[in-house]
Short mmCIF file of C-alpha atoms and ligand atoms in Angstrom, two decimals:
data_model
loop_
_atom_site.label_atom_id
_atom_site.label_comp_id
_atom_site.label_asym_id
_atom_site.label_seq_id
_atom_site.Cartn_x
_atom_site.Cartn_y
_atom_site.Cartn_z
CA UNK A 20 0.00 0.00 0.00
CA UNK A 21 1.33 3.25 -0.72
CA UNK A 22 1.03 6.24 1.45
CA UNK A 23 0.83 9.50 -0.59
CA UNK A 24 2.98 11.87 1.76
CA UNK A 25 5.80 9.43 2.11
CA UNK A 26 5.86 8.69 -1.58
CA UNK A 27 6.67 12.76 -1.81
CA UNK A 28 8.77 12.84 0.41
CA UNK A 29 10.94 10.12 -1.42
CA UNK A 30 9.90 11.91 -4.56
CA UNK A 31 11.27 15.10 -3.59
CA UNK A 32 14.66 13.43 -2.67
CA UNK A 33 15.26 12.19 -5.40
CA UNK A 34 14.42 15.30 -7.29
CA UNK A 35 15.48 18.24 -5.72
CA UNK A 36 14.88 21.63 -6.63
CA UNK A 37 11.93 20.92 -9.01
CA UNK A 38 8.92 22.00 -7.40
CA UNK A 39 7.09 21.98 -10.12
CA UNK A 40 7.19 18.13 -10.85
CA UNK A 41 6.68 17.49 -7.21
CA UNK A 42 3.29 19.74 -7.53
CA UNK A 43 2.78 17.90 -10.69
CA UNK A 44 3.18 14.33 -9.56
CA UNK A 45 0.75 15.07 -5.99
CA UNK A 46 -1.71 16.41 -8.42
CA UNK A 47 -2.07 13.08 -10.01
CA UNK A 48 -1.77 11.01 -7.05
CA UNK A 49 -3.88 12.40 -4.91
CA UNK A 50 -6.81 11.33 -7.81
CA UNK A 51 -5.34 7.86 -8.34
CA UNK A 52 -3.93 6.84 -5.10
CA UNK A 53 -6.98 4.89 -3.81
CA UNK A 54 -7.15 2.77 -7.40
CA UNK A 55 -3.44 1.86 -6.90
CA UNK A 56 -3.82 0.98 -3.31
CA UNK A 57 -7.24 -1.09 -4.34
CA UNK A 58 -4.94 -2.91 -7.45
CA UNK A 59 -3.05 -5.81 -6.50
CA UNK A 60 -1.58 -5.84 -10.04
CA UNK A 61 -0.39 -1.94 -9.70
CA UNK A 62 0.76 -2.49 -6.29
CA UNK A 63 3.09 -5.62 -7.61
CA UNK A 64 4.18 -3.63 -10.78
CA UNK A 65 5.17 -0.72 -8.54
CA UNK A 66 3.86 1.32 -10.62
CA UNK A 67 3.68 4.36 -9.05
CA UNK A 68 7.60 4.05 -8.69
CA UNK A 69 8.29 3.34 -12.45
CA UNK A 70 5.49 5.93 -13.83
CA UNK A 71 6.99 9.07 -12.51
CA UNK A 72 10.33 8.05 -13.70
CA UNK A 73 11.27 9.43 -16.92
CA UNK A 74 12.29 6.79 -19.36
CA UNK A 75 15.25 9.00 -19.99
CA UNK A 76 16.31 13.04 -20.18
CA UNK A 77 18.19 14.05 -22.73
CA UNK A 78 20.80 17.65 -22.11
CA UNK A 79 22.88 18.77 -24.76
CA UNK A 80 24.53 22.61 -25.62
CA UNK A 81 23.24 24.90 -28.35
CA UNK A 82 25.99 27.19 -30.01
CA UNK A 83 24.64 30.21 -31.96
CA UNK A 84 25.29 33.02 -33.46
CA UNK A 85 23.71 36.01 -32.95
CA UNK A 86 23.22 39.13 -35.17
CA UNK A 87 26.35 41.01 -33.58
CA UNK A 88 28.38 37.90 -34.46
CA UNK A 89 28.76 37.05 -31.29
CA UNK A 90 28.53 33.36 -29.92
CA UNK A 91 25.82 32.44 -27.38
CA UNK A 92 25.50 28.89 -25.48
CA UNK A 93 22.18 28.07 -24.37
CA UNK A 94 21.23 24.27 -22.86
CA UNK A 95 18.77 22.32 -24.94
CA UNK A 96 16.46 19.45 -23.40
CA UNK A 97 14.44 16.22 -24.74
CA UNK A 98 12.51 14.50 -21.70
CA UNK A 99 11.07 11.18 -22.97
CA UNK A 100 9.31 10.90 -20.14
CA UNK A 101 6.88 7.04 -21.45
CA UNK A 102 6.59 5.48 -24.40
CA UNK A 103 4.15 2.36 -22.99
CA UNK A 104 1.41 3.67 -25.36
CA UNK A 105 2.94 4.77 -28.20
CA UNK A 106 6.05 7.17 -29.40
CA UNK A 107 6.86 10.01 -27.19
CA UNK A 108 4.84 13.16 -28.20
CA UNK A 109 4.63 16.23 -26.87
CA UNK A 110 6.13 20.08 -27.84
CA UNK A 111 9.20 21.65 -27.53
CA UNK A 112 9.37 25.32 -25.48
CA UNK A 113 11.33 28.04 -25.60
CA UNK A 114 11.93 29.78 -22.56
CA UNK A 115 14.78 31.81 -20.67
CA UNK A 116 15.50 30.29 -17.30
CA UNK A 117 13.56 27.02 -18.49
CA UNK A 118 14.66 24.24 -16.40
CA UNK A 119 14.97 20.56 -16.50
CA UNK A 120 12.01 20.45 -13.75
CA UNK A 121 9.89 22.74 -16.02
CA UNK A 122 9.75 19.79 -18.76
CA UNK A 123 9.70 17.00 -16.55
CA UNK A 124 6.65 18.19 -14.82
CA UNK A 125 5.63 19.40 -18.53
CA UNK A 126 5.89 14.99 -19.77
CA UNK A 127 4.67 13.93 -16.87
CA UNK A 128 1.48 15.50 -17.73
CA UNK A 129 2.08 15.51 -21.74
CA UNK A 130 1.62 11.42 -20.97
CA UNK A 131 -1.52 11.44 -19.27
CA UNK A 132 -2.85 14.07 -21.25
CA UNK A 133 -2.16 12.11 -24.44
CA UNK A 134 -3.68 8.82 -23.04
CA UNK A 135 -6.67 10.48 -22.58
CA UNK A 136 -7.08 11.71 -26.21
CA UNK A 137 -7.13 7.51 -26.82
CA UNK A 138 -4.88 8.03 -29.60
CA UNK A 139 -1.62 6.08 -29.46
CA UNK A 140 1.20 8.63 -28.16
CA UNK A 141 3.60 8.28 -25.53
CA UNK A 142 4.53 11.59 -23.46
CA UNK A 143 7.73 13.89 -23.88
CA UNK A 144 8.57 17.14 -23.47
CA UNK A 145 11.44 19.30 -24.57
CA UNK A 146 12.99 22.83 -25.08
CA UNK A 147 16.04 25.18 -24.20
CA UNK A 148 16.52 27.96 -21.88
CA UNK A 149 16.11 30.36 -25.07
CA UNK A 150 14.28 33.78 -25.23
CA UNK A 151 12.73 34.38 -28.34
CA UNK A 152 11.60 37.54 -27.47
CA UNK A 153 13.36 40.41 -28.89
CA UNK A 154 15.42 38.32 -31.29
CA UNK A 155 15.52 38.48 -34.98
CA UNK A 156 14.14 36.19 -37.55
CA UNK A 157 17.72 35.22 -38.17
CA UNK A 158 18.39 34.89 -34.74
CA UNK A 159 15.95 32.47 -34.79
CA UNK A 160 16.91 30.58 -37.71
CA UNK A 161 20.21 30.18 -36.73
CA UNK A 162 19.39 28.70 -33.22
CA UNK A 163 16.27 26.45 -34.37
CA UNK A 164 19.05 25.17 -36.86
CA UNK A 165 21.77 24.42 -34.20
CA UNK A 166 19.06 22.80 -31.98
CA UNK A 167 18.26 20.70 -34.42
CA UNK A 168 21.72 19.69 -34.94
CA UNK A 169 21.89 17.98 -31.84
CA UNK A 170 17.96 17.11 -31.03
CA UNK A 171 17.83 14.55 -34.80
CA UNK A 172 19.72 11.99 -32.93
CA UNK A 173 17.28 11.01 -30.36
CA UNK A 174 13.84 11.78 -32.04
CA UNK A 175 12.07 9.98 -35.60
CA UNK A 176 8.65 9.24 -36.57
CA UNK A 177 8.32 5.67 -34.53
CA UNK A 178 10.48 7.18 -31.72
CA UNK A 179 9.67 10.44 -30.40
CA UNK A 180 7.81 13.40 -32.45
CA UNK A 181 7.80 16.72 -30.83
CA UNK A 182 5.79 19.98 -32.15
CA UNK A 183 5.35 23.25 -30.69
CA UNK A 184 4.75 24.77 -27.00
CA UNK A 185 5.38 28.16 -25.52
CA UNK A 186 8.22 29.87 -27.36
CA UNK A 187 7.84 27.71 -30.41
CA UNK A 188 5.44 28.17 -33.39
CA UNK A 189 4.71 27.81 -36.81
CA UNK A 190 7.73 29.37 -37.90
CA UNK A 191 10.22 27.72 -35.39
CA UNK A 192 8.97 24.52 -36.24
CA UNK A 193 9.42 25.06 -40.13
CA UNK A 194 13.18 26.17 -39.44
CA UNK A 195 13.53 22.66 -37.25
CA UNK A 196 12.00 20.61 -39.85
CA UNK A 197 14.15 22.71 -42.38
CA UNK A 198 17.21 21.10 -40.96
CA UNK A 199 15.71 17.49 -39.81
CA UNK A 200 15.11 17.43 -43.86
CA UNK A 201 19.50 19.11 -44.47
CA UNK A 202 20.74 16.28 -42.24
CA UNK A 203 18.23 13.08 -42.77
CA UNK A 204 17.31 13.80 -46.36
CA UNK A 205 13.60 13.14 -45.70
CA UNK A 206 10.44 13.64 -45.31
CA UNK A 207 9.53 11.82 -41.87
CA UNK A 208 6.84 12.97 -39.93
CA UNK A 209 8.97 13.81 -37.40
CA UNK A 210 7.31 17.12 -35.79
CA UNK A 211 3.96 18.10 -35.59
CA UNK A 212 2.26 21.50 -35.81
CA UNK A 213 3.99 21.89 -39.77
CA UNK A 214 3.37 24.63 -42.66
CA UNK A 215 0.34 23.18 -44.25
CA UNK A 216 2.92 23.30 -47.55
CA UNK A 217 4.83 20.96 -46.08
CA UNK A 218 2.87 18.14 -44.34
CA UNK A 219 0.89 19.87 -41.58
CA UNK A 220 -2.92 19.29 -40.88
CA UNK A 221 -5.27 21.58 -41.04
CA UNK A 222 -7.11 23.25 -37.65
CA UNK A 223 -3.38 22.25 -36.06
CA UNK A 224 -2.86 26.38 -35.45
CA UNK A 225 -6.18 26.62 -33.66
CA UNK A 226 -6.58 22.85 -32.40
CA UNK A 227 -5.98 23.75 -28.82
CA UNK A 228 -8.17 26.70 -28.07
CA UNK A 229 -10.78 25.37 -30.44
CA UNK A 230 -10.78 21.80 -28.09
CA UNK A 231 -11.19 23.78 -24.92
CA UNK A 232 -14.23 25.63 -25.90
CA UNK A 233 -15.42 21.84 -27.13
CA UNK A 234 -14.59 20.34 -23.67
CA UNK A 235 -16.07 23.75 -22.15
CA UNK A 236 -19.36 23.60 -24.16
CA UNK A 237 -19.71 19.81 -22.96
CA UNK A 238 -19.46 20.56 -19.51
CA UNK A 239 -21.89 23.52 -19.72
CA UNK A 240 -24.43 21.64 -21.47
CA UNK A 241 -23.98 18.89 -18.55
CA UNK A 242 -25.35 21.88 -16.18
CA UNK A 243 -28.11 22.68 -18.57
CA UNK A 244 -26.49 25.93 -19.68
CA UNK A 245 -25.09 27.10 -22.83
CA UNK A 246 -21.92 29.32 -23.71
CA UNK A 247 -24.71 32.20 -25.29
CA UNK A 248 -24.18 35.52 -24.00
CA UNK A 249 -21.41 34.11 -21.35
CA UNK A 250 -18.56 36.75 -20.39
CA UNK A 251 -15.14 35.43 -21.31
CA UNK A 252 -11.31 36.23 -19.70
CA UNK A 253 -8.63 34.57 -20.90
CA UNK A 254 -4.81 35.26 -19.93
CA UNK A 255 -2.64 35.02 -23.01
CA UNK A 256 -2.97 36.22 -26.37
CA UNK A 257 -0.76 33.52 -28.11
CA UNK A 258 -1.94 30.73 -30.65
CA UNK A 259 -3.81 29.06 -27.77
CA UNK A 260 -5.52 32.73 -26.69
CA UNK A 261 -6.33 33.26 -30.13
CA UNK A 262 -8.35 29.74 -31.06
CA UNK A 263 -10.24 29.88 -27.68
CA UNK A 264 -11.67 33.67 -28.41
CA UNK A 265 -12.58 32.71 -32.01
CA UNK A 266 -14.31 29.48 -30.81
CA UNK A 267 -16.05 30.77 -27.81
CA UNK A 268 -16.76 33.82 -29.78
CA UNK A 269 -18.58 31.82 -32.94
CA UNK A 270 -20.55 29.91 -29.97
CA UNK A 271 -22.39 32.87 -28.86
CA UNK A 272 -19.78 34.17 -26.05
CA UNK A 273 -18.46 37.53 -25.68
CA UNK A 274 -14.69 37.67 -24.78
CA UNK A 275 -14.00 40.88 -23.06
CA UNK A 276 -10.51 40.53 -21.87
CA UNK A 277 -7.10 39.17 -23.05
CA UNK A 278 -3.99 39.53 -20.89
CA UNK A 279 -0.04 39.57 -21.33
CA UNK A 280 3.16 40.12 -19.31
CA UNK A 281 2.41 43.76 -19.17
CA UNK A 282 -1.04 43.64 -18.07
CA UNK A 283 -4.25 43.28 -19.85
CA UNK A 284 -7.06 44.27 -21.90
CA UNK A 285 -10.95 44.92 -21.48
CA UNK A 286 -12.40 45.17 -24.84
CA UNK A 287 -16.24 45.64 -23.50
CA UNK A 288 -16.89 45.43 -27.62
CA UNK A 289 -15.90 41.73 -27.53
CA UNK A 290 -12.44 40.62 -29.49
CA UNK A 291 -14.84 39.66 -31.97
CA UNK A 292 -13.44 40.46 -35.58
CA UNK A 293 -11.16 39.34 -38.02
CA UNK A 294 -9.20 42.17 -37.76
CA UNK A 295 -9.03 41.60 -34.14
CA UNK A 296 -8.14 38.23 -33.71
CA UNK A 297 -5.63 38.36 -36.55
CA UNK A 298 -4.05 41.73 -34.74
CA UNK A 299 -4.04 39.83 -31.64
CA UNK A 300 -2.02 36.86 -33.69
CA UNK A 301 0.49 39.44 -34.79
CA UNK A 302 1.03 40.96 -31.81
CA UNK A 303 2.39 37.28 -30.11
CA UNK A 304 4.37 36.79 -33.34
CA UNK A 305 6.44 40.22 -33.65
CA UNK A 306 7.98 38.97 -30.83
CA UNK A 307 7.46 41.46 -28.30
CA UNK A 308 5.25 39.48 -25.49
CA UNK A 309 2.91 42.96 -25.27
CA UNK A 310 -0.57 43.47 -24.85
CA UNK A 311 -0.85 47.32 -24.61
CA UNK A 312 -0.74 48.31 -28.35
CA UNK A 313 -4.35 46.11 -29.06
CA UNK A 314 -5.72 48.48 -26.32
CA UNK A 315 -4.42 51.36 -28.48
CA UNK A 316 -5.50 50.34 -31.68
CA UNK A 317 -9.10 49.23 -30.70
CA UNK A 318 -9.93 52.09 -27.86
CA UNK A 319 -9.75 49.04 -25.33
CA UNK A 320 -9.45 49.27 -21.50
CA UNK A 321 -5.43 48.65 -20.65
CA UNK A 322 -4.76 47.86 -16.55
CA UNK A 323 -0.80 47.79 -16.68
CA UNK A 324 0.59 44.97 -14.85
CA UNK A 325 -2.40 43.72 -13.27
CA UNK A 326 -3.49 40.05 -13.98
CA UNK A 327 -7.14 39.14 -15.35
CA UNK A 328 -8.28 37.39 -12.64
CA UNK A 329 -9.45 40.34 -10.56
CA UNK A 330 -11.59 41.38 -13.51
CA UNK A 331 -15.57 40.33 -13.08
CA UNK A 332 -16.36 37.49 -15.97
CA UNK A 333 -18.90 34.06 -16.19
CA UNK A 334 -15.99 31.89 -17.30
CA UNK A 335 -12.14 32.26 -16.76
CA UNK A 336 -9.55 30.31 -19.14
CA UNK A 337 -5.77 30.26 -18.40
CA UNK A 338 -3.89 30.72 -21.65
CA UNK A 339 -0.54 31.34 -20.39
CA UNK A 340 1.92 29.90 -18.59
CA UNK A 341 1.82 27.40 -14.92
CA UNK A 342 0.76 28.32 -11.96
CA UNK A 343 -0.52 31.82 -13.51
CA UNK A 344 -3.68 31.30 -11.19
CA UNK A 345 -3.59 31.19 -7.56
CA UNK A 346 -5.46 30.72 -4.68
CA UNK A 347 -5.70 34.99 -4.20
CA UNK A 348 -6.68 35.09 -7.76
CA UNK A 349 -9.54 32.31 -6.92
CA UNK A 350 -10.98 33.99 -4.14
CA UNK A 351 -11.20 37.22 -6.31
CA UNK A 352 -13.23 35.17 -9.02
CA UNK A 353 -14.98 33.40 -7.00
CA UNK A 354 -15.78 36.69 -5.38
CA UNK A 355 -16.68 37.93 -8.34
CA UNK A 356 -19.13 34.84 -8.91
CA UNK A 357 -17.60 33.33 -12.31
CA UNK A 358 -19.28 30.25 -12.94
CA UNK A 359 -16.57 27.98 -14.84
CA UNK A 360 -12.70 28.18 -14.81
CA UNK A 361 -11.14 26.08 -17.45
CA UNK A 362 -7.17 25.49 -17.67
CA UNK A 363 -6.24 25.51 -21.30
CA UNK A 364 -2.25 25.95 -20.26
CA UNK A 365 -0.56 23.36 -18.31
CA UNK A 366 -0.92 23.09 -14.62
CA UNK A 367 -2.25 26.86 -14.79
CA UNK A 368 -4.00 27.17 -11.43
CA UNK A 369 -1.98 26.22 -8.37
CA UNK A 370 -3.09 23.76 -6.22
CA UNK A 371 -4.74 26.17 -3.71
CA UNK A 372 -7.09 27.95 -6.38
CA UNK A 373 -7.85 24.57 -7.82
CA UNK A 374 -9.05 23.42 -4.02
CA UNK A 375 -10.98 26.87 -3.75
CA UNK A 376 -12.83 26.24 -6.89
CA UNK A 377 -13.77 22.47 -5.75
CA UNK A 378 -14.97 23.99 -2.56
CA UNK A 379 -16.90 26.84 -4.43
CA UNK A 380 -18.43 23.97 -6.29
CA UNK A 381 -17.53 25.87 -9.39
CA UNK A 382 -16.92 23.11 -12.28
CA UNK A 383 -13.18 23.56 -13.09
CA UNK A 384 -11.37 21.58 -16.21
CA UNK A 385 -7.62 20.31 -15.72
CA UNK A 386 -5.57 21.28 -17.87
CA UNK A 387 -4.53 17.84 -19.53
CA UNK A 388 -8.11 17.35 -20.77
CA UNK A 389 -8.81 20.67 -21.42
CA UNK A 390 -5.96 21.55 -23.49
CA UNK A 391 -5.54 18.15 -24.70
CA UNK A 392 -6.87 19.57 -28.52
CA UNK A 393 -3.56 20.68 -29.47
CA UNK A 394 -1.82 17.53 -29.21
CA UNK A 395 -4.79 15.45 -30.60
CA UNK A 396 -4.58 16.73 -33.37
CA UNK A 397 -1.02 16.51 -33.67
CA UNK A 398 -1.64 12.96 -33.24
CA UNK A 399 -4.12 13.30 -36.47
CA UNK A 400 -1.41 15.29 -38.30
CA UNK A 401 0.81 12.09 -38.03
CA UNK A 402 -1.94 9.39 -39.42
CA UNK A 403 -2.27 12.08 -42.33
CA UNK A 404 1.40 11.98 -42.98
CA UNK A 405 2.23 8.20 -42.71
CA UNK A 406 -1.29 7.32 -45.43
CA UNK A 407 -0.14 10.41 -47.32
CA UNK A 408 -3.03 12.34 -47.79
CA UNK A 409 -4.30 15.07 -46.55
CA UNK A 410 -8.09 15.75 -44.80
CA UNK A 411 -10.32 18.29 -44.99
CA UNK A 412 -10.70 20.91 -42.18
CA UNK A 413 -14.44 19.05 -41.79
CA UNK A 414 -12.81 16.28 -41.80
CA UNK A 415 -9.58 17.33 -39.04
CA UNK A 416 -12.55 19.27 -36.85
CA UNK A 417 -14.80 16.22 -36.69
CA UNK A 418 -12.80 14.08 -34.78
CA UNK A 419 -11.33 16.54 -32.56
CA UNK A 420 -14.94 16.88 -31.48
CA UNK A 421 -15.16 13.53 -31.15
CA UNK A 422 -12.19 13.21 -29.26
CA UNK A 423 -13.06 16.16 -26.96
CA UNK A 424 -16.50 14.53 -26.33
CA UNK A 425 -14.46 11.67 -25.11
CA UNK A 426 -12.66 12.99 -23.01
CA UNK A 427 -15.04 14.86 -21.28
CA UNK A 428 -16.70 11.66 -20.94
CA UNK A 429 -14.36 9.99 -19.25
CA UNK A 430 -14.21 12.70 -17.11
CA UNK A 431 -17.74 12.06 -15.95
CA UNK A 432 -17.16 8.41 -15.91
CA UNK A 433 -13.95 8.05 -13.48
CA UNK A 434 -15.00 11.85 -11.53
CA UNK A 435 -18.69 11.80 -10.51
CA UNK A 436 -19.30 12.08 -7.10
CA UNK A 437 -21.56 10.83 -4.82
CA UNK A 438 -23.32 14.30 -4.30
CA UNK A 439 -23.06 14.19 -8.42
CA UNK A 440 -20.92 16.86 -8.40
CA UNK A 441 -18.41 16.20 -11.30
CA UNK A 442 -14.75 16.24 -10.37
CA UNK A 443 -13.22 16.56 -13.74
CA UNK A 444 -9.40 16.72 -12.09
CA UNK A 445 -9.82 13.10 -10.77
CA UNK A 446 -11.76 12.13 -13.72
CA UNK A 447 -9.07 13.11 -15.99
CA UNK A 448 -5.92 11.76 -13.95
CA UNK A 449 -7.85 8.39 -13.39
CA UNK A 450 -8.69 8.16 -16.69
CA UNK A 451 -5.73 8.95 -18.34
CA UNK A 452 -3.50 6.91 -15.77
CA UNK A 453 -5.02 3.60 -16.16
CA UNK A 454 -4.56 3.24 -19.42
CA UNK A 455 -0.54 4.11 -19.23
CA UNK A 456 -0.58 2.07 -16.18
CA UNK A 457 -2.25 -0.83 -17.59
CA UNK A 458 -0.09 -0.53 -21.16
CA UNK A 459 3.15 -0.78 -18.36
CA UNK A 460 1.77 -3.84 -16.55
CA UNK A 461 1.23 -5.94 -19.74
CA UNK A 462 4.55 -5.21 -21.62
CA UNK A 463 6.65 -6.24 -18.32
CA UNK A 464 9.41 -4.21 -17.03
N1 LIG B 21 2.60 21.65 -26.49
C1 LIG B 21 1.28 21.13 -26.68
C2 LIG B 21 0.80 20.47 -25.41
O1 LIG B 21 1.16 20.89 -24.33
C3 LIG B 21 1.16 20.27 -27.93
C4 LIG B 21 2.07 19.09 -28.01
C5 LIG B 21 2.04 18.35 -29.34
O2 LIG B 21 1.29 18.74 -30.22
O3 LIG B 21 2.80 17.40 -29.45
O4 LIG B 21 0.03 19.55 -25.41
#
């Protein structure tokens, strides 16, 4: 039988100075401890032991030259963190003062997160301590080209296929792939998240937001209520900002707010056009991580460096970056009586707001089901690739629905209560852990 706080405390001494994976291991734990302790087959695997184990880290130096032709070293990472289900899949991020905690915490989740999509992907994670902001497109090049030097020997279609994350986009992954294809001389389907010239899937840019507002519109319709006429926050205003406001916006919700590093925005007119979702886009990809010039251009509300949270909406989604939402930034929405908080980014709410929302009984969405869009239909960008063909975006949309109504059911499956209330964090960890779990019991260790 295992007993949670001694299994941290062993945890944490064996990896030290990574809060982050410690938070992320408890988090899963504490849903699934009960079925491990009530599996004599877990309990004889040890699984718990061998499942927050990475398979294996990978640390190797990036040499690069900047535009002053001088020669920068930054420290590139692939965690391969279990391949029981299938290759290891998950993005790549660029980050200054990333660590190797960041992306272990970062797999750890990328594996149950990709179990529950019930497509056949492993979880990894991987990155470098690089900031892209500021830098120049050659800048960017030139270091996407050196990472890639070193990254081609560990990764391949059947082995380990990473795509974007924070840091790294459409263009970052076209320079990677640019040298996969100098130094392999093919065409492998090697990285997700791809120019649509050059193998990527269609609704890949927008898969992520567009899946949360899926999950999202399942679990309102569960409580008999509909996203029409809803107020909308969301922190962020990158690729994952962008496809939640167009998604929740086309279902009848009106986003008011968008947030970045410098503060954030209250558009009361709703960040409903074209031109303003598109602007939005641009900002994230001039590289400047601001939010103040959209509140320029469109006569919006700007509340320098202030986060969202304190700002009075129905339903709250974290866009950003971990741990963005904390227990002080709870109590002000629950204050403020919002009615849903969904996690699009990973781990976004600390454990202490996620507690005050459970005790609010406000329905809140983890992350890893939430968000789990993105790398679905990564997964569906690599069938595409090895049958060599190409679907529609009817096609590509259809079974991310299909996959988000999935998950959301397993939610309600593995995280009703008795009260009924749903638990969709326990749902979601139990759910996506049995499935790795059971993979790692039948192929031995
Ligand atoms: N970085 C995304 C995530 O956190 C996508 C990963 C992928 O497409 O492989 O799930």
């Amino acid at each position: 039988m295992y007993n949670l706080e001694e299994f941290i405390t062993n945890l944490e001494k064996r990896n030290q100075g990574e809060p982050e994976f410690i938070q992320a291991v408890r988090e899963v734990l504490s849903s699934v401890i009960d079925v491990v302790n009530s599996n004599p087959v877990y309990l004889e695997n040890r699984i718990l032991e061998r499942i927050t184990e990475p398979d294996r880290v990978i640390e190797f130096k990036v040499e690069w030259e900047d535009d002053n032709g001088k020669v920068n070293v930054n420290r590139g990472y692939r965690v391969q963190f279990n391949n029981a289900i299938g290759p290891y899949k998950g993005g790549l991020r660029f980050a200054p003062n990333l660590t190797l905690g960041t992306l272990k915490f970062l797999g750890f989740e990328q594996t149950f997160k990709n179990s529950l999509t019930t497509l056949p992907m492993g979880g990894g994670k991987g990155g470098a301590d690089f900031n892209p902001t500021g830098k120049s497109d050659k800048e960017i090049l030139r270091f996407c080209r050196s990472f890639m030097t070193e990254l081609y020997k560990y990764i391949g279609p059947d082995t380990d296929v990473p795509a974007g994350d924070l840091g790294v986009g459409g263009k970052e992954i076209g320079y990677l792939y640019g040298q996969w294809k100098k130094i392999k001389t093919n065409n492998e389907s090697v990285l997700t998240g791809k120019g649509r010239t050059f193998g990527g899937s269609l609704i890949r840019p927008e898969a992520t937001g567009f899946g949360a507002i899926y999950f999202t519109d399942s679990v309102l319709s569960y409580n008999k209520d509909s996203l029409d006429g809803k107020t909308v926050i969301v922190s962020g205003f990158g690729n994952v900002a962008w496809g939640t406001v167009i998604k929740a916006t086309e279902l009848g919700a009106k986003v008011i707010g968008i947030s970045g590093p410098d503060g954030y925005v209250i558009d009361k007119n709703g960040i409903s056009t074209k031109e303003k979702f598109d602007y939005m886009l641009e900002l994230r990809s001039s590289n400047k991580n601001v939010v103040k010039p959209y509140a320029d251009k469109f006569k919006a509300e700007f509340y320098p460096n202030r986060k969202i949270w304190e700002y009075p909406a129905d339903i709250a989604f974290t866009c950003a970056l971990q741990n963005e939402l904390n227990g002080e930034d709870a109590k002000k929405l629950i204050a403020n009586k919002v009615k849903y908080v969904m996690e699009v980014s990973n781990m976004g709410c600390t454990a202490d707001a996620v507690d005050a929302f459970y005790k609010a009984n406000i329905p809140f969405g983890p992350g890893k089901a939430v968000n789990a869009g993105g790398v679905a239909v990564s997964g569906l960008e690599m069938s595409q690739n090895s049958q060599h063909i190409s679907w529609s975006s009817e096609e590509v949309n259809k079974q991310l629905q299909n996959i988000m109504k999935n998950i959301f059911e397993s939610c309600i499956i593995e995280g009703k209560e008795k009260n009924g209330f749903i638990n969709y964090v326990k749902g979601a960890n139990i759910a996506g852990f049995k499935k790795v779990a059971d993979a790692m019991v039948a192929l031995g260790y």
